Amino acid sequence: MAWLAAGEGYEIALVEGRVAARSATGRTAGRQLKTLPKALKDHPEVDRLRRLAAWLDRHEAACAAQVDSWMVSSLPVPTELLARVWPDEAWQSALRDVAVVGDDPDEVGFLRDATASGELKVVNLDGETVRLSPRTVTLPHPVLLPDLDDVRDFAAELGIVQRVEQIHRATWHKPADVVATATEVRDYAGGSFPTRFSLAARATSLGYRVSGGYATCKVRDSGSAAEAAVWIGEPYYEDETTTGALSWHDEDGRAVRLTQVGPVAWSEGMRMAAALYAGRTIEKGGDA
């Protein structure tokens, strides 16, 4: 970003997400200062840049959240849309090196570029850079990738780091022996927290929605929507609380039998339950 005049003898700019200043006159002209001078702290241009930085942070988070939503929901994304947003650095950061699948469901590649003409450049699992022009692509959830370990090994060889957690996302596979009539999983029930508020705060900090007595996450799996929910206690309950059972509900709020829960919904629900449980109070000492 270009340096802007601000006050007498100073210039300011956004540098790595924060407002920085440099001298504009004298022997130190052009040298960036370690801290913002007091004379600039209330300057209108400084305030404007701070608000711009805050907006850019929100925009970057929103782009990452949208890409995560596409991946979790396995929704087809128009290639033309990716091409249009790619020049935006925030979108590019969220999309770069995400695994995509085009017309051939067995061909997985890591996205490296999207041209204005709607062409995607990806690195396939043979290490070759290829060009794709499908009408839409999907960003597959890792639980749907048949050779996930091989994909992870190849990504490590390439030094791939994803802004949106995808191929290294923790996954759970539904056991083959679930009870036909069961509607709950209690693997991560019983995690103790000092208060219901602390458990709810953990849920929201992890990006989950808190509604009533539940922490929830919505997933689109096999063409239909489902909502995973973990009981966290009655609202405004001030005493110690524990994590409850994990269950899934359809779009009408009806409980879904475990045998009918899709692979992505199962994995994402278990991921939420495990993440909440990981923040539990762990007793120390001889009685632990």
Tab-separated table of C-alpha atoms in Angstrom:
chain	number	residue	atom	x	y	z
A	1	MET	CA	0.000	0.000	0.000
A	2	ALA	CA	1.237	3.510	-0.845
A	3	TRP	CA	2.453	5.813	1.911
A	4	LEU	CA	0.102	8.698	2.725
A	5	ALA	CA	0.952	12.126	4.100
A	6	ALA	CA	-0.230	12.516	7.703
A	7	GLY	CA	0.637	15.560	9.739
A	8	GLU	CA	3.803	17.525	9.393
A	9	GLY	CA	6.837	15.431	8.590
A	10	TYR	CA	5.221	11.975	8.621
A	11	GLU	CA	3.751	9.416	6.238
A	12	ILE	CA	1.624	6.431	7.154
A	13	ALA	CA	0.638	3.125	5.558
A	14	LEU	CA	-0.750	-0.282	6.427
A	15	VAL	CA	2.174	-2.659	6.944
A	16	GLU	CA	1.335	-6.290	7.758
A	17	GLY	CA	-2.121	-5.305	8.945
A	18	ARG	CA	-1.198	-2.426	11.234
A	19	VAL	CA	-0.692	1.316	10.835
A	20	ALA	CA	2.983	2.188	10.485
A	21	ALA	CA	4.667	5.574	10.182
A	22	ARG	CA	7.883	6.871	8.688
A	23	SER	CA	9.664	10.190	8.604
A	24	ALA	CA	9.111	12.270	5.508
A	25	THR	CA	11.808	14.891	6.104
A	26	GLY	CA	15.345	15.221	7.379
A	27	ARG	CA	18.102	12.666	7.524
A	28	THR	CA	15.691	9.884	8.609
A	29	ALA	CA	13.336	10.431	5.668
A	30	GLY	CA	11.918	7.145	4.438
A	31	ARG	CA	12.877	5.212	7.568
A	32	GLN	CA	9.993	3.327	9.170
A	33	LEU	CA	9.495	4.100	12.845
A	34	LYS	CA	9.204	1.327	15.443
A	35	THR	CA	6.142	2.913	17.043
A	36	LEU	CA	3.460	5.374	15.989
A	37	PRO	CA	4.355	8.906	17.148
A	38	LYS	CA	1.992	10.447	19.726
A	39	ALA	CA	1.290	13.293	17.340
A	40	LEU	CA	-0.355	10.834	14.927
A	41	LYS	CA	-2.422	8.679	17.255
A	42	ASP	CA	-5.559	10.812	16.860
A	43	HIS	CA	-4.936	11.874	13.275
A	44	PRO	CA	-7.963	11.326	10.962
A	45	GLU	CA	-5.872	9.455	8.385
A	46	VAL	CA	-4.595	7.078	11.062
A	47	ASP	CA	-8.158	6.409	12.197
A	48	ARG	CA	-9.205	5.783	8.607
A	49	LEU	CA	-6.414	3.260	8.099
A	50	ARG	CA	-7.272	1.494	11.360
A	51	ARG	CA	-10.868	1.098	10.225
A	52	LEU	CA	-9.653	-0.167	6.852
A	53	ALA	CA	-7.411	-2.720	8.598
A	54	ALA	CA	-10.344	-3.920	10.703
A	55	TRP	CA	-12.495	-4.287	7.574
A	56	LEU	CA	-9.738	-6.222	5.790
A	57	ASP	CA	-9.484	-8.601	8.766
A	58	ARG	CA	-13.245	-9.193	8.673
A	59	HIS	CA	-13.165	-9.669	4.904
A	60	GLU	CA	-10.342	-12.203	5.138
A	61	ALA	CA	-12.195	-14.139	7.832
A	62	ALA	CA	-15.410	-14.065	5.771
A	63	CYS	CA	-13.625	-15.437	2.679
A	64	ALA	CA	-12.105	-18.284	4.682
A	65	ALA	CA	-15.479	-19.049	6.271
A	66	GLN	CA	-17.154	-19.219	2.854
A	67	VAL	CA	-14.517	-21.581	1.462
A	68	ASP	CA	-14.863	-23.734	4.578
A	69	SER	CA	-18.640	-23.795	4.042
A	70	TRP	CA	-18.209	-24.933	0.419
A	71	MET	CA	-15.924	-27.720	1.568
A	72	VAL	CA	-18.065	-28.902	4.490
A	73	SER	CA	-21.219	-28.809	2.361
A	74	SER	CA	-19.643	-30.439	-0.735
A	75	LEU	CA	-21.459	-27.879	-2.879
A	76	PRO	CA	-20.459	-27.388	-6.541
A	77	VAL	CA	-18.768	-24.028	-7.007
A	78	PRO	CA	-18.863	-22.331	-10.434
A	79	THR	CA	-15.392	-22.105	-11.946
A	80	GLU	CA	-16.304	-18.656	-13.258
A	81	LEU	CA	-16.896	-17.506	-9.683
A	82	LEU	CA	-13.444	-18.684	-8.574
A	83	ALA	CA	-11.909	-16.819	-11.517
A	84	ARG	CA	-13.723	-13.607	-10.590
A	85	VAL	CA	-12.694	-13.598	-6.923
A	86	TRP	CA	-9.138	-14.891	-7.406
A	87	PRO	CA	-7.508	-11.438	-7.909
A	88	ASP	CA	-8.679	-10.490	-4.392
A	89	GLU	CA	-5.790	-11.364	-2.045
A	90	ALA	CA	-8.121	-12.454	0.738
A	91	TRP	CA	-9.978	-14.864	-1.543
A	92	GLN	CA	-6.727	-16.087	-3.057
A	93	SER	CA	-5.296	-16.798	0.387
A	94	ALA	CA	-8.375	-18.857	1.305
A	95	LEU	CA	-8.461	-20.755	-1.995
A	96	ARG	CA	-4.790	-21.352	-2.773
A	97	ASP	CA	-3.786	-25.016	-2.494
A	98	VAL	CA	-7.281	-26.170	-1.587
A	99	ALA	CA	-7.964	-29.615	-3.051
A	100	VAL	CA	-10.531	-29.473	-5.855
A	101	VAL	CA	-12.288	-32.039	-8.049
A	102	GLY	CA	-13.580	-31.210	-11.522
A	103	ASP	CA	-15.441	-33.374	-14.014
A	104	ASP	CA	-13.517	-36.521	-13.089
A	105	PRO	CA	-14.310	-37.423	-9.455
A	106	ASP	CA	-11.100	-39.461	-9.228
A	107	GLU	CA	-8.859	-36.560	-10.262
A	108	VAL	CA	-7.884	-34.473	-7.234
A	109	GLY	CA	-5.652	-31.442	-7.614
A	110	PHE	CA	-4.386	-28.529	-5.530
A	111	LEU	CA	-5.577	-25.168	-6.817
A	112	ARG	CA	-2.742	-22.831	-7.782
A	113	ASP	CA	-4.354	-20.260	-10.071
A	114	ALA	CA	-7.633	-19.194	-11.658
A	115	THR	CA	-7.432	-17.179	-14.863
A	116	ALA	CA	-9.829	-14.505	-16.064
A	117	SER	CA	-11.004	-16.870	-18.814
A	118	GLY	CA	-12.311	-19.336	-16.222
A	119	GLU	CA	-9.436	-21.790	-16.449
A	120	LEU	CA	-8.007	-23.388	-13.299
A	121	LYS	CA	-4.398	-24.395	-12.830
A	122	VAL	CA	-3.974	-27.282	-10.402
A	123	VAL	CA	-1.172	-29.586	-9.325
A	124	ASN	CA	-2.416	-33.146	-9.588
A	125	LEU	CA	-1.263	-36.111	-7.518
A	126	ASP	CA	1.350	-36.958	-10.154
A	127	GLY	CA	3.024	-33.625	-9.449
A	128	GLU	CA	2.041	-32.177	-12.809
A	129	THR	CA	0.488	-28.762	-13.302
A	130	VAL	CA	-2.615	-29.166	-15.436
A	131	ARG	CA	-5.313	-26.820	-16.714
A	132	LEU	CA	-8.976	-27.519	-16.069
A	133	SER	CA	-12.075	-25.803	-17.430
A	134	PRO	CA	-15.021	-27.569	-15.786
A	135	ARG	CA	-18.259	-25.656	-15.342
A	136	THR	CA	-18.112	-26.316	-11.605
A	137	VAL	CA	-15.707	-27.848	-9.106
A	138	THR	CA	-16.180	-29.274	-5.639
A	139	LEU	CA	-13.912	-28.815	-2.661
A	140	PRO	CA	-14.196	-32.325	-1.219
A	141	HIS	CA	-14.420	-32.919	2.495
A	142	PRO	CA	-11.408	-35.065	3.469
A	143	VAL	CA	-13.608	-37.896	4.742
A	144	LEU	CA	-14.747	-38.365	1.123
A	145	LEU	CA	-11.219	-38.741	-0.261
A	146	PRO	CA	-10.493	-42.473	-0.700
A	147	ASP	CA	-6.701	-42.117	-0.493
A	148	LEU	CA	-6.485	-39.377	2.129
A	149	ASP	CA	-3.181	-40.582	3.614
A	150	ASP	CA	-1.560	-40.536	0.175
A	151	VAL	CA	-2.945	-37.052	-0.488
A	152	ARG	CA	-1.522	-35.845	2.842
A	153	ASP	CA	1.893	-37.361	2.099
A	154	PHE	CA	1.976	-35.740	-1.324
A	155	ALA	CA	0.930	-32.372	0.124
A	156	ALA	CA	3.772	-32.635	2.644
A	157	GLU	CA	6.250	-33.250	-0.185
A	158	LEU	CA	5.005	-30.108	-1.945
A	159	GLY	CA	5.114	-28.072	1.267
A	160	ILE	CA	1.437	-27.201	0.925
A	161	VAL	CA	-0.062	-25.099	3.715
A	162	GLN	CA	-3.808	-24.527	3.483
A	163	ARG	CA	-5.447	-21.395	4.879
A	164	VAL	CA	-8.702	-23.365	5.226
A	165	GLU	CA	-8.237	-26.646	7.050
A	166	GLN	CA	-9.114	-29.392	4.586
A	167	ILE	CA	-6.770	-32.303	3.959
A	168	HIS	CA	-5.355	-32.201	7.493
A	169	ARG	CA	-8.781	-31.753	9.043
A	170	ALA	CA	-9.487	-34.347	11.745
A	171	THR	CA	-11.942	-36.950	10.443
A	172	TRP	CA	-14.134	-39.635	11.987
A	173	HIS	CA	-15.667	-42.600	10.187
A	174	LYS	CA	-18.954	-44.054	11.335
A	175	PRO	CA	-18.583	-47.549	12.836
A	176	ALA	CA	-20.282	-50.339	10.953
A	177	ASP	CA	-21.945	-51.683	14.098
A	178	VAL	CA	-24.060	-48.701	15.211
A	179	VAL	CA	-27.371	-49.708	16.779
A	180	ALA	CA	-30.162	-49.428	14.221
A	181	THR	CA	-32.474	-47.425	16.489
A	182	ALA	CA	-29.818	-45.237	18.159
A	183	THR	CA	-29.943	-41.463	17.734
A	184	GLU	CA	-27.118	-40.342	20.072
A	185	VAL	CA	-23.372	-40.736	20.475
A	186	ARG	CA	-21.888	-40.356	23.947
A	187	ASP	CA	-18.180	-40.771	23.158
A	188	TYR	CA	-17.489	-37.196	24.239
A	189	ALA	CA	-20.186	-36.761	26.902
A	190	GLY	CA	-19.246	-36.010	30.491
A	191	GLY	CA	-16.573	-33.379	29.907
A	192	SER	CA	-16.712	-31.091	32.952
A	193	PHE	CA	-16.626	-27.289	32.735
A	194	PRO	CA	-16.702	-24.706	35.587
A	195	THR	CA	-19.860	-23.083	34.188
A	196	ARG	CA	-22.216	-23.399	31.283
A	197	PHE	CA	-20.988	-19.991	30.141
A	198	SER	CA	-17.389	-21.238	29.822
A	199	LEU	CA	-18.543	-24.203	27.723
A	200	ALA	CA	-20.690	-21.952	25.510
A	201	ALA	CA	-17.766	-19.533	25.134
A	202	ARG	CA	-15.556	-22.389	23.996
A	203	ALA	CA	-18.139	-23.413	21.420
A	204	THR	CA	-18.421	-19.921	19.933
A	205	SER	CA	-14.635	-19.443	19.949
A	206	LEU	CA	-14.357	-22.598	17.843
A	207	GLY	CA	-16.856	-21.181	15.347
A	208	TYR	CA	-19.930	-23.150	16.423
A	209	ARG	CA	-23.380	-21.708	16.973
A	210	VAL	CA	-24.964	-21.828	20.420
A	211	SER	CA	-28.747	-22.118	20.370
A	212	GLY	CA	-30.720	-22.844	23.508
A	213	GLY	CA	-28.967	-25.645	25.350
A	214	TYR	CA	-26.935	-26.844	22.361
A	215	ALA	CA	-23.772	-26.145	20.409
A	216	THR	CA	-24.564	-26.825	16.752
A	217	CYS	CA	-23.072	-26.995	13.292
A	218	LYS	CA	-24.903	-27.328	9.995
A	219	VAL	CA	-23.686	-29.637	7.251
A	220	ARG	CA	-24.985	-30.461	3.798
A	221	ASP	CA	-24.374	-34.143	3.199
A	222	SER	CA	-25.479	-36.323	0.275
A	223	GLY	CA	-27.752	-33.571	-1.015
A	224	SER	CA	-29.619	-32.894	2.224
A	225	ALA	CA	-28.999	-30.622	5.182
A	226	ALA	CA	-28.350	-31.898	8.685
A	227	GLU	CA	-27.487	-30.227	11.953
A	228	ALA	CA	-25.209	-31.813	14.524
A	229	ALA	CA	-25.900	-30.775	18.117
A	230	VAL	CA	-24.122	-31.305	21.437
A	231	TRP	CA	-25.969	-30.613	24.679
A	232	ILE	CA	-24.090	-28.007	26.754
A	233	GLY	CA	-26.671	-27.205	29.440
A	234	GLU	CA	-29.613	-24.936	30.043
A	235	PRO	CA	-29.046	-21.238	29.237
A	236	TYR	CA	-28.128	-19.066	32.237
A	237	TYR	CA	-27.228	-22.150	34.304
A	238	GLU	CA	-24.407	-20.844	36.512
A	239	ASP	CA	-23.115	-24.021	38.176
A	240	GLU	CA	-20.673	-26.611	36.871
A	241	THR	CA	-21.857	-28.311	33.699
A	242	THR	CA	-20.804	-31.202	31.476
A	243	THR	CA	-20.939	-31.943	27.777
A	244	GLY	CA	-23.902	-34.091	26.787
A	245	ALA	CA	-24.691	-36.445	23.958
A	246	LEU	CA	-24.147	-35.702	20.268
A	247	SER	CA	-27.143	-36.048	17.967
A	248	TRP	CA	-28.199	-35.057	14.464
A	249	HIS	CA	-31.428	-33.481	13.212
A	250	ASP	CA	-32.929	-33.001	9.778
A	251	GLU	CA	-34.227	-29.739	8.291
A	252	ASP	CA	-37.528	-30.160	10.168
A	253	GLY	CA	-35.768	-30.638	13.502
A	254	ARG	CA	-36.452	-34.373	13.717
A	255	ALA	CA	-33.809	-36.655	15.233
A	256	VAL	CA	-31.902	-38.680	12.651
A	257	ARG	CA	-30.976	-42.285	13.366
A	258	LEU	CA	-27.231	-42.889	13.386
A	259	THR	CA	-27.564	-45.352	10.516
A	260	GLN	CA	-28.910	-42.494	8.358
A	261	VAL	CA	-26.235	-39.930	9.204
A	262	GLY	CA	-24.018	-39.250	6.186
A	263	PRO	CA	-20.200	-39.468	6.288
A	264	VAL	CA	-19.556	-35.713	6.295
A	265	ALA	CA	-22.249	-34.986	8.887
A	266	TRP	CA	-20.897	-37.779	11.086
A	267	SER	CA	-17.306	-36.558	10.833
A	268	GLU	CA	-18.158	-32.890	11.437
A	269	GLY	CA	-20.442	-33.718	14.368
A	270	MET	CA	-17.778	-35.869	16.014
A	271	ARG	CA	-15.186	-33.185	15.316
A	272	MET	CA	-17.321	-30.613	17.144
A	273	ALA	CA	-17.993	-32.930	20.086
A	274	ALA	CA	-14.296	-33.809	20.405
A	275	ALA	CA	-13.234	-30.152	20.228
A	276	LEU	CA	-15.659	-29.180	22.994
A	277	TYR	CA	-14.623	-32.130	25.157
A	278	ALA	CA	-10.927	-31.253	24.750
A	279	GLY	CA	-11.457	-28.071	26.778
A	280	ARG	CA	-12.814	-29.917	29.834
A	281	THR	CA	-11.443	-29.509	33.346
A	282	ILE	CA	-8.861	-32.222	33.987
A	283	GLU	CA	-8.352	-33.165	37.611
A	284	LYS	CA	-4.816	-33.297	38.945
A	285	GLY	CA	-3.347	-35.141	41.851
A	286	GLY	CA	-3.727	-38.560	43.395
A	287	ASP	CA	-7.531	-38.627	43.064
A	288	ALA	CA	-7.540	-37.663	39.382
